[in-house]
Coordinates of C-alpha atoms and ligand atoms in Angstrom, one line a residue:
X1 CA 58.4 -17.6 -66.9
X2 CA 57.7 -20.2 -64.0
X3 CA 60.2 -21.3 -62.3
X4 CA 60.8 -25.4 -61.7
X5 CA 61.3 -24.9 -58.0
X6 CA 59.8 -24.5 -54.8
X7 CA 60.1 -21.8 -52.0
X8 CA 59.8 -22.4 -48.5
X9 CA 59.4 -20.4 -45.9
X10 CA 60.4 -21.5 -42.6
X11 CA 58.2 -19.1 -40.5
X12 CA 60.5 -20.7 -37.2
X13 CA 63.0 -18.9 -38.6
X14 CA 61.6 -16.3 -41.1
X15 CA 64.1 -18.1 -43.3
X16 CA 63.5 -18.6 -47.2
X17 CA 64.4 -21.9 -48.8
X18 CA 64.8 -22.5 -52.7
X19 CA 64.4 -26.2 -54.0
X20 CA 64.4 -27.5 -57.0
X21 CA 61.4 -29.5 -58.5
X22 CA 62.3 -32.5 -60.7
X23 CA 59.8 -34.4 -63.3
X24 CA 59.7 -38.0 -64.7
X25 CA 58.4 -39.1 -67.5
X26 CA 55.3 -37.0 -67.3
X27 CA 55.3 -33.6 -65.3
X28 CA 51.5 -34.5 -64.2
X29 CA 52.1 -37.3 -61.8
X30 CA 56.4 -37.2 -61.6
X31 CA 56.7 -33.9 -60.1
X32 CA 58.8 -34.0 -56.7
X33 CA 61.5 -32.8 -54.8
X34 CA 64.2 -34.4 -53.0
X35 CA 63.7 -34.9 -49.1
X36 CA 67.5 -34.5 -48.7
X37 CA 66.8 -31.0 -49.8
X38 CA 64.6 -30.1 -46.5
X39 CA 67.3 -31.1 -44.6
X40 CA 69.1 -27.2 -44.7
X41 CA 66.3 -26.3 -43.2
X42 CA 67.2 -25.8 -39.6
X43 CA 66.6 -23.8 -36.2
X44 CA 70.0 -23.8 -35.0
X45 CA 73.2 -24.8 -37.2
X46 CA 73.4 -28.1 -35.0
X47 CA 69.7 -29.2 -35.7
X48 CA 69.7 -32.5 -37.7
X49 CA 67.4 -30.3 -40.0
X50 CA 63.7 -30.9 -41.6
X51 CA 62.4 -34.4 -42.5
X52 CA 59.2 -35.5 -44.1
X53 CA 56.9 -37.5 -42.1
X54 CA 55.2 -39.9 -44.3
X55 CA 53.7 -43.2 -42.4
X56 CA 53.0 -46.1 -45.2
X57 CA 54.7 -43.8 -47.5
X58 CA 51.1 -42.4 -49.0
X59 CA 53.7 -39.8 -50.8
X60 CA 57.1 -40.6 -50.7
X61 CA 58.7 -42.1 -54.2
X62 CA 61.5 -43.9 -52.7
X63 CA 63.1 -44.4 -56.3
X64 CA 63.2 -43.6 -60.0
X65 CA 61.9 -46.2 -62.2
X66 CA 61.0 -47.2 -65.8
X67 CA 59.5 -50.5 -65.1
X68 CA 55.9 -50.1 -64.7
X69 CA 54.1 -46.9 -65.6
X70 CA 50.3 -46.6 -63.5
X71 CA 48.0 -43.1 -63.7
X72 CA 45.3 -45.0 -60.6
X73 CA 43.5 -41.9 -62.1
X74 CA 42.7 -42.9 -65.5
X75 CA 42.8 -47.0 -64.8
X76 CA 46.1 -47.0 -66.6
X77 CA 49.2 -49.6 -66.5
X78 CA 51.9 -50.1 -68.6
X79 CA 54.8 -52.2 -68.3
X80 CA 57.6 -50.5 -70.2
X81 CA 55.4 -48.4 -72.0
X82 CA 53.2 -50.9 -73.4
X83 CA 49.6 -51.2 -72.5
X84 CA 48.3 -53.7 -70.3
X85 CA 45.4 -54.9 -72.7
X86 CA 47.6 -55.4 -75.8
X87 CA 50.1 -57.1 -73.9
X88 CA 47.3 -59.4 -72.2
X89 CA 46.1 -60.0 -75.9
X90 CA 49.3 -60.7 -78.0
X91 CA 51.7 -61.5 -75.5
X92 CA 52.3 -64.5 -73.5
X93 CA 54.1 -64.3 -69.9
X94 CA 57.6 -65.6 -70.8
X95 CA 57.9 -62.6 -73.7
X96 CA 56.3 -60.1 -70.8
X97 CA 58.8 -61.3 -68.3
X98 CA 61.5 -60.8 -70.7
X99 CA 60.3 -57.5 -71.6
X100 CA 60.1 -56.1 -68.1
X101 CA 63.4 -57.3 -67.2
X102 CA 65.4 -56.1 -69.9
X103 CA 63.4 -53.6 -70.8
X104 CA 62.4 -54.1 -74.6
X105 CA 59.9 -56.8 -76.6
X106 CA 63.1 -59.8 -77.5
X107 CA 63.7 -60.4 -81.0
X108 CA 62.4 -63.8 -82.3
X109 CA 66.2 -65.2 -81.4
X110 CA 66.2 -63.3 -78.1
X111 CA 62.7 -64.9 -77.0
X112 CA 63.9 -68.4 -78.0
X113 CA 67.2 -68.5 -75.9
X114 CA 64.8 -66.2 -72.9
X115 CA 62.3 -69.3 -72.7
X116 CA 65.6 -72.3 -73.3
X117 CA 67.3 -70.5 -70.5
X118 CA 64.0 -70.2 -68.1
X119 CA 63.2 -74.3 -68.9
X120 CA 66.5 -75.7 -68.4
X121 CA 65.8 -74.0 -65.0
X122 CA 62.7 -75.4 -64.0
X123 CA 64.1 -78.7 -61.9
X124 CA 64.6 -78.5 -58.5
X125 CA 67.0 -79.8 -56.2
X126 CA 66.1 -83.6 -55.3
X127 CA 67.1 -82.2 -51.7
X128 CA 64.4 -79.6 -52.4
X129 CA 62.0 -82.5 -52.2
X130 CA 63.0 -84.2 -48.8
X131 CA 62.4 -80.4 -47.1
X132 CA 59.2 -80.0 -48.9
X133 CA 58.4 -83.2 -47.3
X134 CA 59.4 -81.7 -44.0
X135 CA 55.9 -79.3 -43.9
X136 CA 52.6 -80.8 -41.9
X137 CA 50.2 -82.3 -44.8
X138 CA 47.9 -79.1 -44.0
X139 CA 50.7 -76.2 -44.1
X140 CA 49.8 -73.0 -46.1
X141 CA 51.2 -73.4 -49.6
X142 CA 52.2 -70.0 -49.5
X143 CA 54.0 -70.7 -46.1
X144 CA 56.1 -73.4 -47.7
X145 CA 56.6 -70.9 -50.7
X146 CA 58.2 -68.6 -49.0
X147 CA 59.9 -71.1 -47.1
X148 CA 61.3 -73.0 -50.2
X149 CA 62.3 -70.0 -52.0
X150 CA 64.7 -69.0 -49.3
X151 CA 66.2 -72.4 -48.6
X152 CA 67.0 -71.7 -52.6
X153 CA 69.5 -69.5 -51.1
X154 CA 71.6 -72.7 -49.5
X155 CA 72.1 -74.2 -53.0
X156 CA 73.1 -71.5 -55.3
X157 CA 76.0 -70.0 -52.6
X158 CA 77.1 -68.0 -56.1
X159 CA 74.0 -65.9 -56.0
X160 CA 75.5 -63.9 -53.2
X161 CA 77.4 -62.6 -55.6
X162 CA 74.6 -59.7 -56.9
X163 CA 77.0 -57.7 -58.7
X164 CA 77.9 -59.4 -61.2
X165 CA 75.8 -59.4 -64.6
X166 CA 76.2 -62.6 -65.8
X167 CA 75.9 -64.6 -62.5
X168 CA 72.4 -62.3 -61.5
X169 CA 71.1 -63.0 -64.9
X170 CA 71.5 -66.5 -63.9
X171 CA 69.7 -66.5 -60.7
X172 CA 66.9 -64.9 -62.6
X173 CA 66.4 -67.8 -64.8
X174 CA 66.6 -69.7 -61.9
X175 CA 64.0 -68.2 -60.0
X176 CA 61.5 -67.2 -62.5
X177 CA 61.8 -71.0 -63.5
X178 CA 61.8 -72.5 -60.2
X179 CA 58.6 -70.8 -58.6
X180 CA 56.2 -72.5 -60.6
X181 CA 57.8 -75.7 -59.9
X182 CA 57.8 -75.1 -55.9
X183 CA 54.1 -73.8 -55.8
X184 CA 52.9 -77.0 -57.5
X185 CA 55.3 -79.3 -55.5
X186 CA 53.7 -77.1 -52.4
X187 CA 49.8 -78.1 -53.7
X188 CA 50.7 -81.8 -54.7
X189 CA 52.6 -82.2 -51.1
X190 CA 49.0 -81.1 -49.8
X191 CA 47.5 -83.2 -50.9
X192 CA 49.8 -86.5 -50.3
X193 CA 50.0 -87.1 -54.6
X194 CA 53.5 -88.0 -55.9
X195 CA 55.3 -84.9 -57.5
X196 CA 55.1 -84.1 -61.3
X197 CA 58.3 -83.0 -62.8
X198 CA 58.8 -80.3 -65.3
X199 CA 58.0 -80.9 -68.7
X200 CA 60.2 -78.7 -70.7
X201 CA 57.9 -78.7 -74.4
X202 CA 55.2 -77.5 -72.4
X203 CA 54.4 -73.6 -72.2
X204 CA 55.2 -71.5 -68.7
X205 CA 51.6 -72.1 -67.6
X206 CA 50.4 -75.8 -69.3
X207 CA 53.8 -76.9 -67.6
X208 CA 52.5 -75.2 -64.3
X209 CA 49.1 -76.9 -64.7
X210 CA 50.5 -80.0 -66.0
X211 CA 52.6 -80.4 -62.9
X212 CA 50.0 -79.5 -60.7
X213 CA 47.1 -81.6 -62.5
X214 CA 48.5 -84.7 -63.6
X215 CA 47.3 -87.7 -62.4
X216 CA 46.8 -89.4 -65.8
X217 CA 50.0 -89.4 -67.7
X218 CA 48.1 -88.6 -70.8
X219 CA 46.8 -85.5 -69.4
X220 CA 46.9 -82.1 -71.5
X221 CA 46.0 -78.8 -70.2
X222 CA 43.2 -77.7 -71.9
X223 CA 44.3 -74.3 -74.9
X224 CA 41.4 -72.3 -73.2
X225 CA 42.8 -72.8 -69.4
X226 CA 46.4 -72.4 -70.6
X227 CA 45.8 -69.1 -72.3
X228 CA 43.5 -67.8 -69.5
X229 CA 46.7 -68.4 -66.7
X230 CA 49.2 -67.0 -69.6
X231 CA 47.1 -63.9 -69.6
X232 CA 46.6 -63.9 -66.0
X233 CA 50.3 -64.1 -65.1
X234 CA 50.6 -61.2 -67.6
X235 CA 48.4 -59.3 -65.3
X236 CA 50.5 -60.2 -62.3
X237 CA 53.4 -59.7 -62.9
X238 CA 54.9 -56.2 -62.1
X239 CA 52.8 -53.2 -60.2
X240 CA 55.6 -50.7 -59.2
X241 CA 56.6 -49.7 -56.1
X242 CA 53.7 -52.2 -53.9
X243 CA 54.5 -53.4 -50.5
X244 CA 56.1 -56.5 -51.8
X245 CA 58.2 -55.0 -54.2
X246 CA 59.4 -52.4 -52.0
X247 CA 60.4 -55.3 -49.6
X248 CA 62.1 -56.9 -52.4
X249 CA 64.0 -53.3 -53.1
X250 CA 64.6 -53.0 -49.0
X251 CA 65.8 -55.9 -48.6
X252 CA 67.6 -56.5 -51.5
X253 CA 69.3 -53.2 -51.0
X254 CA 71.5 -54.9 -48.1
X255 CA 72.9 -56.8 -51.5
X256 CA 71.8 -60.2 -50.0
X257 CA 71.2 -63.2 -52.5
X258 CA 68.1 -62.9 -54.5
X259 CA 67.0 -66.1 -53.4
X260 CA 66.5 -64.7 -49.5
X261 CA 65.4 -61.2 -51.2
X262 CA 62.3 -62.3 -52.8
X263 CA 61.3 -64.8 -49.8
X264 CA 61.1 -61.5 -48.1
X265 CA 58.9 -59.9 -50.8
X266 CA 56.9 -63.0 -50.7
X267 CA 55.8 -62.7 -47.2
X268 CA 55.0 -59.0 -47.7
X269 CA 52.8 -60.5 -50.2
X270 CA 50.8 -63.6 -48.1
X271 CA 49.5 -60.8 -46.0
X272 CA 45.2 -60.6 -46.7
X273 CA 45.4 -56.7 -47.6
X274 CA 48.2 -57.0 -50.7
X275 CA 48.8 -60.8 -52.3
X276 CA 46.2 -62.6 -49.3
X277 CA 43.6 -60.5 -50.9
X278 CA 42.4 -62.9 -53.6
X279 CA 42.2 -65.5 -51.2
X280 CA 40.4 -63.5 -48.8
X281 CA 37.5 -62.7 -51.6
X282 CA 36.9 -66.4 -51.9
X283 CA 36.3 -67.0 -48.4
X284 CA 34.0 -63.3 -48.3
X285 CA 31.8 -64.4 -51.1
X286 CA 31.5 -67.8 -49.4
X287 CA 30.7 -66.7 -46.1
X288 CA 27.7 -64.3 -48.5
X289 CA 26.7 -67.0 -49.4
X290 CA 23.4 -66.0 -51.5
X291 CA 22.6 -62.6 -53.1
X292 CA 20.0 -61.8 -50.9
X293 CA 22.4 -61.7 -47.7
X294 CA 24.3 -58.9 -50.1
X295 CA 23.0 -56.0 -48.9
X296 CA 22.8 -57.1 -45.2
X297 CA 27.0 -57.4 -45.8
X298 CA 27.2 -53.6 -47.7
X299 CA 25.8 -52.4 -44.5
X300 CA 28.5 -54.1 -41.9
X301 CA 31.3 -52.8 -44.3
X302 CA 29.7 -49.5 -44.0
X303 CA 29.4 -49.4 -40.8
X304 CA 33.0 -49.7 -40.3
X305 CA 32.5 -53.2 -38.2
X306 CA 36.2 -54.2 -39.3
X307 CA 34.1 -56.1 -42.3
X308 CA 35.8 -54.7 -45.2
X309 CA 34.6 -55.4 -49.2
X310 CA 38.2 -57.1 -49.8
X311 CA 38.9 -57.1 -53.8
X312 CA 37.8 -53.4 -53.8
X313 CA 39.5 -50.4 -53.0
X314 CA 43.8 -49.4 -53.8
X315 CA 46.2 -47.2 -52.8
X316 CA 46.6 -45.7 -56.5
X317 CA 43.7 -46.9 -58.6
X318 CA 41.0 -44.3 -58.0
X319 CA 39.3 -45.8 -61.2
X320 CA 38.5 -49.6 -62.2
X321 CA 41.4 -51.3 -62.0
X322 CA 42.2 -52.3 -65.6
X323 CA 43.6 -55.9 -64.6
X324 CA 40.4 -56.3 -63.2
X325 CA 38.6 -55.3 -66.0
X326 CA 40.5 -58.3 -68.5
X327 CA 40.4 -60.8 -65.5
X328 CA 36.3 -60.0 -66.0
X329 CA 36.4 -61.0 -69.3
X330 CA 38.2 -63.9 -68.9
X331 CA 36.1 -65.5 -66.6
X332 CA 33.3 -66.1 -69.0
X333 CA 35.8 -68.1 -71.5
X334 CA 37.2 -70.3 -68.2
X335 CA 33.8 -70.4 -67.7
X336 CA 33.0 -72.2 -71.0
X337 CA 35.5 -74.9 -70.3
X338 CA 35.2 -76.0 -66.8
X339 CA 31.6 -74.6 -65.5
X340 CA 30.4 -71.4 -64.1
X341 CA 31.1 -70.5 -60.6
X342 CA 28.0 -69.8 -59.3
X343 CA 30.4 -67.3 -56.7
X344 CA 30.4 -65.2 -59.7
X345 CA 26.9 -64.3 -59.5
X346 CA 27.2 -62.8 -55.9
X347 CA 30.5 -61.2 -57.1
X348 CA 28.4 -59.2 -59.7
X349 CA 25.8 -58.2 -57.7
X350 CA 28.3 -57.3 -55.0
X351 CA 29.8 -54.8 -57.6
X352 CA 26.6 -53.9 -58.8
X353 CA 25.4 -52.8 -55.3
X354 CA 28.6 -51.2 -54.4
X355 CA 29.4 -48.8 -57.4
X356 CA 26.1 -47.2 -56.6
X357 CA 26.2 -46.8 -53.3
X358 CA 28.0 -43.3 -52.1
X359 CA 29.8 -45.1 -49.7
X360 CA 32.2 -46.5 -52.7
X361 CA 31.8 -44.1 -55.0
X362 CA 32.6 -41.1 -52.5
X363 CA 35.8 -42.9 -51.5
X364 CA 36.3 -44.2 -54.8
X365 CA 36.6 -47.9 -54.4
X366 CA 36.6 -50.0 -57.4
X367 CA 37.3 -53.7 -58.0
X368 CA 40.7 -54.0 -57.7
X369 CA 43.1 -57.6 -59.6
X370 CA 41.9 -59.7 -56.4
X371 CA 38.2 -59.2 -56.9
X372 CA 37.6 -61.2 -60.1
X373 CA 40.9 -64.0 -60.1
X374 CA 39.9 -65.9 -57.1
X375 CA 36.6 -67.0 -59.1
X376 CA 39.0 -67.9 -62.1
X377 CA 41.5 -69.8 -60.2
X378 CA 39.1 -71.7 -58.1
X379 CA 37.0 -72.6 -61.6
X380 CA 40.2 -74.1 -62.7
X381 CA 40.3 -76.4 -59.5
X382 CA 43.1 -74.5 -57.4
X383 CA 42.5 -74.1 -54.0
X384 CA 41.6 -71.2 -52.5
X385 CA 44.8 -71.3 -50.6
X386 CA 46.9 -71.4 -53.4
X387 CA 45.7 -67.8 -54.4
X388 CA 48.7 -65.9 -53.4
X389 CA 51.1 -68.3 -54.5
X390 CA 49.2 -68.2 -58.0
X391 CA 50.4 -64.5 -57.5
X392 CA 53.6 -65.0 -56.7
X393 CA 55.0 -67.2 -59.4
X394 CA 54.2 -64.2 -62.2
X395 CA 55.2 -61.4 -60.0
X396 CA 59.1 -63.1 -59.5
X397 CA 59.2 -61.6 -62.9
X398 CA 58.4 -57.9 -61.6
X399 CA 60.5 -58.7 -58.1
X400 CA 63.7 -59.5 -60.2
X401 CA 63.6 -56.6 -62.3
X402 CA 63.0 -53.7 -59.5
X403 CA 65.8 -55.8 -57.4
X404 CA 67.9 -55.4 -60.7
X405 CA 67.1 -51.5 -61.2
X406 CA 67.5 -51.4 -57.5
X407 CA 71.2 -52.3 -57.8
X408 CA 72.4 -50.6 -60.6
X409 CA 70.7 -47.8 -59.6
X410 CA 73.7 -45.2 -59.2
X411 CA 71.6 -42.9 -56.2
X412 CA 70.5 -46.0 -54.4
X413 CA 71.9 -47.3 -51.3
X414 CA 70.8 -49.6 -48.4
X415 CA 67.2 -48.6 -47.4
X416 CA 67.1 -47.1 -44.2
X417 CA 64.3 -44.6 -43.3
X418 CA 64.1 -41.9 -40.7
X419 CA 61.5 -42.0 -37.4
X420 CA 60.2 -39.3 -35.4
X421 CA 61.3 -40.1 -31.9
X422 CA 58.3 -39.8 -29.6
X423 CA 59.4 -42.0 -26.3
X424 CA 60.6 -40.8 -23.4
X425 CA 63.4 -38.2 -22.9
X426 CA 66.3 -39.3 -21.0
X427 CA 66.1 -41.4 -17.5
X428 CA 68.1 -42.8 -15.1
X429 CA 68.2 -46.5 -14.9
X430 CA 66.7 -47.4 -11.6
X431 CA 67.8 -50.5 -9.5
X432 CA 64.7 -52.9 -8.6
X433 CA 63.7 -52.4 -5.1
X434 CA 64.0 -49.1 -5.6
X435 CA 61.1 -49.6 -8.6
X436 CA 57.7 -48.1 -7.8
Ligands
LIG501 N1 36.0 -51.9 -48.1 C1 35.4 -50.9 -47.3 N2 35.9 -49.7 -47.1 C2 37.2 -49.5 -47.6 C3 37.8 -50.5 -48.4 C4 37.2 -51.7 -48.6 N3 37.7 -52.7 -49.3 N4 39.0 -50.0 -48.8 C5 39.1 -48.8 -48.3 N5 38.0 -48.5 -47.6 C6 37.7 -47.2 -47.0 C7 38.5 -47.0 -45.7 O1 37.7 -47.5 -44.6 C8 38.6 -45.5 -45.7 O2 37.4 -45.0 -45.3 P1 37.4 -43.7 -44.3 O3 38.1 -42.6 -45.1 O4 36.0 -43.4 -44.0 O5 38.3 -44.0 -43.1 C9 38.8 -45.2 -47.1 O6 38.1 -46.2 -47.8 C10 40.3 -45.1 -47.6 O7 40.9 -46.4 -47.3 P2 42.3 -46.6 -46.8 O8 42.4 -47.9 -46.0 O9 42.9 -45.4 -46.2 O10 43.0 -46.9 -48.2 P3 44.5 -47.5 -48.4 O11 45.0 -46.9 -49.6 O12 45.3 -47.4 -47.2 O13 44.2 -49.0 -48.6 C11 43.7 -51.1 -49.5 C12 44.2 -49.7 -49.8 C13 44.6 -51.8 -48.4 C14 43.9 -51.9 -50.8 C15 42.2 -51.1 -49.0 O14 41.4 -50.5 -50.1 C16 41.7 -52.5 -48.7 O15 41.9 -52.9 -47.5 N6 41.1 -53.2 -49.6 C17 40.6 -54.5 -49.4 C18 41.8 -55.5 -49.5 C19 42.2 -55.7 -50.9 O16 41.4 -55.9 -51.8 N7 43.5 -55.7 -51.1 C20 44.1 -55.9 -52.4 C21 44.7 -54.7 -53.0 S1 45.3 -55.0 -54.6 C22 46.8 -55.8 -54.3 O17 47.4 -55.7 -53.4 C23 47.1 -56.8 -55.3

């Protein structure tokens, strides 16, 4: 009969080392042990003992969670063991936000008092608007997101207080409520037009393009657009343990206020390789230009020129990423409403060419959630540099809940990993003049 549990031999010391092996969910992809069980394994009795060395964490699970289930393998994600494609189908993004929250589908009564609670939420500050007012006419949106979010943080002093239930709950509403407010307050203060408040009988997303839209007061988000962004903050809005949401859990585990928290995680997102990355495919198929220049571009990225196909390739997905797939789809009703983007043409070719070339294929890069949503988003008139922030506003949803697991996570404490020293041994401090 196996045994769940490793040996190690230490052959420093001839030394044999037993250590357990514990499984998640599935014993496929959740098998691991715990680094703090290296640590007997020492030279000498006053060695600090053995660490793993594990730069950008390529396989370290820094926590246990039962948020957001992915097999990169397969093309899979679930959000509390639902499937991405019948949640992008039935759900909308309020009753998805609830779900990975709290962790189950609401009941009918649950959902009604989820979404009261989220729009009574959806103001901001009137002081909120003099600081927006405060950023150049032709500051980054996502710049004054992340800016906004954590002057949050000066208004709601209570949300210090993480460890309280009812109080966190609070902030929640508050922030999954707020952000769409702030992103569309960031694009309107862009573009010098007066600010649209919150209309409260309006759904999370025709409120969101309501408020960033509305010049005409009789202006209605068109069903087909409103649906498409509901299913597109669906898509967004967890991914496990990403760079974003492990700055949300790092930070967050020094129990600041959530409002400081997630302008952290927002950051880690603006950056062109995570959250940037949709905004960075719009400017790449632009600077394409026309499918003939396609294969000309292939052969800079192959040639390792620092030109890189952004939208493909991802740390787990080793297989088409399935948000990808349904943003794909989606693109063709968006389409029907507004116009075709003719970028959508070089984007297809692009994929065409690279999933048979053995350049992607060897190294397994597919179109990852960045490749396809750009084309939507800008089809639906929002800048290309309010990409990110158009990522942001759903993933508050998924930030919130890690942070939440984070804390009442009994084996958690504040995140502090180890470093291999490799500097200099000691030295003695030498005065100036004497300096060579
Ligand atoms: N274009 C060309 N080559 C690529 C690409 C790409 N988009 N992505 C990876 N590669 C190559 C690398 O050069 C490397 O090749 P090598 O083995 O010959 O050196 C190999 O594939 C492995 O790539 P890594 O960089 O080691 O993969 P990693 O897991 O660290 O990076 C990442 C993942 C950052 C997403 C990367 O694929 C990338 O930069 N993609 C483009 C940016 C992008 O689309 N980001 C969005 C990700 S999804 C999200 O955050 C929402």
């Amino acid at each position: 009969m196996p045994k769940d549990s490793l040996t190690i031999t230490d052959n420093r010391t001839g030394k044999t080392y037993e250590v357990p092996i514990q499984y998640g969910t599935y014993s496929k992809d959740g098998a691991s042990i715990r680094a703090m069980d290296l640590r007997q394994i020492k030279v000498a009795t006053d060695d600090f003992g053995l660490m793993a060395y594990d730069p950008a964490f390529l396989n370290t699970a820094s926590c246990k969670s039962a948020i957001t289930y992915i097999d990169g393998d397969r093309g899979i994600l679930r959000y509390r063991g639902y499937g991405i494609e019948h949640l992008a189908e039935r759900s909308t993004f309020l009753e998805t936000a609830y779900l990975i929250i709290h962790g189950a589908l609401p009941s009918r009564h649950e959902l009604d008092e989820w979404t009261r609670n989220i729009t009574v939420h959806t103001m901001l500050h009137e002081s909120i608007k003099k600081f927006l007012d405060g950023f150049n006419y032709d500051a980054h949106p996502m710049g004054i997101l992340v800016g906004t979010v954590g002057a949050l943080s000066t208004f709601y002093p209570d949300a210090k207080n993480t460890h309280e239930p009812a109080g966190r709950l609070l902030q929640i509403y508050r922030l999954v409520a707020k952000m769409p407010t702030i992103a569309a307050f960031a694009y309107r203060h862009s573009r010098g037009l007066p600010y649209i408040h919150p209309q409260n009988d309006l759904s999370f997303s025709a409120n969101f393009l309501n408020m960033m839209f509305q010049i005409d007061p009789r202006y209605r988000p068109s069903p087909a657009l409103e649906r498409a962004l509901e299913v597109l903050f669906i898509l967004h809005a967890d991914h496990e343990q990403n760079c974003s949401t492990s700055a949300m859990r790092a930070i967050g585990s020094a129990h600041g206020d959530p409002y400081s928290t997630l302008a952290g995680a927002a950051a880690a997102l603006y950056g062109p390789l995570h959250g940037g990355a949709n905004e960075a495919v719009l400017r790449m198929l632009a600077e394409i230009g026309s499918i003939q220049n396609i294969p000309n571009f292939i052969k800079r990225v192959k040639a390792g020129d620092g030109v890189r196909l952004m939208g493909f390739g991802h740390r787990v997905y080793k297989n088409y990423d399935p948000r990808a797939k349904i943003i794909k789809a989606i693109a063709n009703v968006v389409f029907e409403v507004v116009g075709r983007n003719p970028l959508i043409e070089i984007a297809l070719e692009l994929e065409r060419i690279a999933l048979e070339d053995d350049y992607f294929v060897s190294r397994k890069l597919y179109p990852n959630v960045d490749f396809y949503s750009g084309i939507i988003y800008q089809a639906m008139g929002i800048p290309v540099d309010m990409f990110p922030v158009m990522f942001a506003i759903p993933r508050t949803a998924g930030w919130l809940a890690q942070w939440q697991e984070m804390l009442l996570d009994g084996e958690q404490k504040i995140a502090r990993p180890r470093q291999v020293y490799v500097g200099a041994d000691h030295r003695d401090y030498v005065v100036l003049d004497r300096r060579q």
